[in-house]
Amino acid sequence: MQQMPEHEYRGYTIVARVWPTPGNRYQSAVTVLSRSPSAPPGQLAIRYHEPKERGMSCETAHEADQDALERARFWIDAQPD
């Protein structure tokens, strides 16, 4: 498992983790975090998580990371303002 660099999008923090799979392929899991108003500074709450089984099988770790970011942005964009 490889944790990819965190990304910020519309006030959320996106964390993707990438796993190698058979056949020299990669899959990713994604977690969306945000700061809760009642939480101490620097503490983030999980808002959404999608396991690696929901990710596409990709040829490179970078492609798997991009797939995770796309899935997270889709979820974030669907949230009410």
mmCIF file of C-alpha atoms in Angstrom:
data_model
loop_
_atom_site.group_PDB
_atom_site.id
_atom_site.type_symbol
_atom_site.label_atom_id
_atom_site.label_comp_id
_atom_site.label_asym_id
_atom_site.label_seq_id
_atom_site.Cartn_x
_atom_site.Cartn_y
_atom_site.Cartn_z
ATOM 1 C CA MET A 1 0.000 0.000 0.000
ATOM 2 C CA GLN A 2 1.267 3.440 -0.928
ATOM 3 C CA GLN A 3 -0.299 6.617 0.448
ATOM 4 C CA MET A 4 -0.336 9.290 -2.222
ATOM 5 C CA PRO A 5 0.080 13.034 -1.512
ATOM 6 C CA GLU A 6 -3.001 14.675 0.000
ATOM 7 C CA HIS A 7 -5.088 16.965 -2.189
ATOM 8 C CA GLU A 8 -7.351 19.863 -1.216
ATOM 9 C CA TYR A 9 -10.633 20.390 -3.054
ATOM 10 C CA ARG A 10 -13.465 22.770 -2.104
ATOM 11 C CA GLY A 11 -12.488 22.766 1.583
ATOM 12 C CA TYR A 12 -12.042 18.995 1.833
ATOM 13 C CA THR A 13 -8.843 16.965 2.144
ATOM 14 C CA ILE A 14 -8.618 13.941 -0.149
ATOM 15 C CA VAL A 15 -6.379 11.017 0.804
ATOM 16 C CA ALA A 16 -5.794 8.230 -1.713
ATOM 17 C CA ARG A 17 -4.077 4.931 -1.022
ATOM 18 C CA VAL A 18 -2.865 2.742 -3.877
ATOM 19 C CA TRP A 19 -2.320 -1.040 -3.828
ATOM 20 C CA PRO A 20 -0.600 -3.231 -6.408
ATOM 21 C CA THR A 21 -2.828 -6.012 -7.746
ATOM 22 C CA PRO A 22 -2.080 -9.153 -9.780
ATOM 23 C CA GLY A 23 -0.936 -8.556 -13.330
ATOM 24 C CA ASN A 24 1.103 -5.419 -12.502
ATOM 25 C CA ARG A 25 -2.050 -3.329 -12.043
ATOM 26 C CA TYR A 26 -3.099 -0.920 -9.285
ATOM 27 C CA GLN A 27 -6.287 -0.101 -7.375
ATOM 28 C CA SER A 28 -7.011 2.785 -5.024
ATOM 29 C CA ALA A 29 -9.094 3.548 -1.979
ATOM 30 C CA VAL A 30 -10.093 7.108 -1.209
ATOM 31 C CA THR A 31 -11.035 8.955 1.968
ATOM 32 C CA VAL A 32 -12.518 12.456 2.115
ATOM 33 C CA LEU A 33 -11.856 14.445 5.279
ATOM 34 C CA SER A 34 -12.921 17.849 6.555
ATOM 35 C CA ARG A 35 -12.510 19.914 9.644
ATOM 36 C CA SER A 36 -15.419 19.761 12.063
ATOM 37 C CA PRO A 37 -16.255 23.090 13.766
ATOM 38 C CA SER A 38 -16.256 21.367 17.167
ATOM 39 C CA ALA A 39 -12.952 19.515 16.622
ATOM 40 C CA PRO A 40 -9.618 20.695 17.988
ATOM 41 C CA PRO A 41 -7.358 22.519 15.500
ATOM 42 C CA GLY A 42 -5.670 20.153 13.057
ATOM 43 C CA GLN A 43 -8.111 17.308 13.667
ATOM 44 C CA LEU A 44 -10.065 16.123 10.632
ATOM 45 C CA ALA A 45 -13.226 14.013 10.476
ATOM 46 C CA ILE A 46 -13.889 11.322 7.879
ATOM 47 C CA ARG A 47 -16.774 12.408 5.651
ATOM 48 C CA TYR A 48 -16.628 9.666 3.024
ATOM 49 C CA HIS A 49 -14.615 6.514 2.351
ATOM 50 C CA GLU A 50 -14.596 4.288 -0.686
ATOM 51 C CA PRO A 51 -12.676 0.969 -0.470
ATOM 52 C CA LYS A 52 -10.184 -0.203 -3.074
ATOM 53 C CA GLU A 53 -12.671 -2.805 -4.322
ATOM 54 C CA ARG A 54 -14.717 0.079 -5.781
ATOM 55 C CA GLY A 55 -11.742 1.510 -7.682
ATOM 56 C CA MET A 56 -10.832 0.770 -11.277
ATOM 57 C CA SER A 57 -7.922 -1.496 -12.145
ATOM 58 C CA CYS A 58 -5.266 0.865 -13.526
ATOM 59 C CA GLU A 59 -1.928 0.378 -15.283
ATOM 60 C CA THR A 60 0.068 2.736 -13.034
ATOM 61 C CA ALA A 61 -0.060 3.991 -9.454
ATOM 62 C CA HIS A 62 -0.503 7.523 -10.820
ATOM 63 C CA GLU A 63 -3.591 6.474 -12.812
ATOM 64 C CA ALA A 64 -5.034 4.775 -9.713
ATOM 65 C CA ASP A 65 -4.409 7.975 -7.719
ATOM 66 C CA GLN A 66 -6.163 10.045 -10.402
ATOM 67 C CA ASP A 67 -9.105 7.608 -10.370
ATOM 68 C CA ALA A 68 -9.396 8.044 -6.594
ATOM 69 C CA LEU A 69 -9.285 11.841 -6.905
ATOM 70 C CA GLU A 70 -12.010 11.758 -9.558
ATOM 71 C CA ARG A 71 -14.248 9.585 -7.349
ATOM 72 C CA ALA A 72 -13.686 11.900 -4.374
ATOM 73 C CA ARG A 73 -14.409 15.049 -6.393
ATOM 74 C CA PHE A 74 -17.609 13.461 -7.708
ATOM 75 C CA TRP A 75 -18.758 12.817 -4.113
ATOM 76 C CA ILE A 76 -17.748 16.323 -2.977
ATOM 77 C CA ASP A 77 -19.526 17.996 -5.904
ATOM 78 C CA ALA A 78 -22.734 16.118 -5.000
ATOM 79 C CA GLN A 79 -22.779 17.575 -1.467
ATOM 80 C CA PRO A 80 -25.148 20.461 -0.733
ATOM 81 C CA ASP A 81 -23.447 23.839 -0.306
#
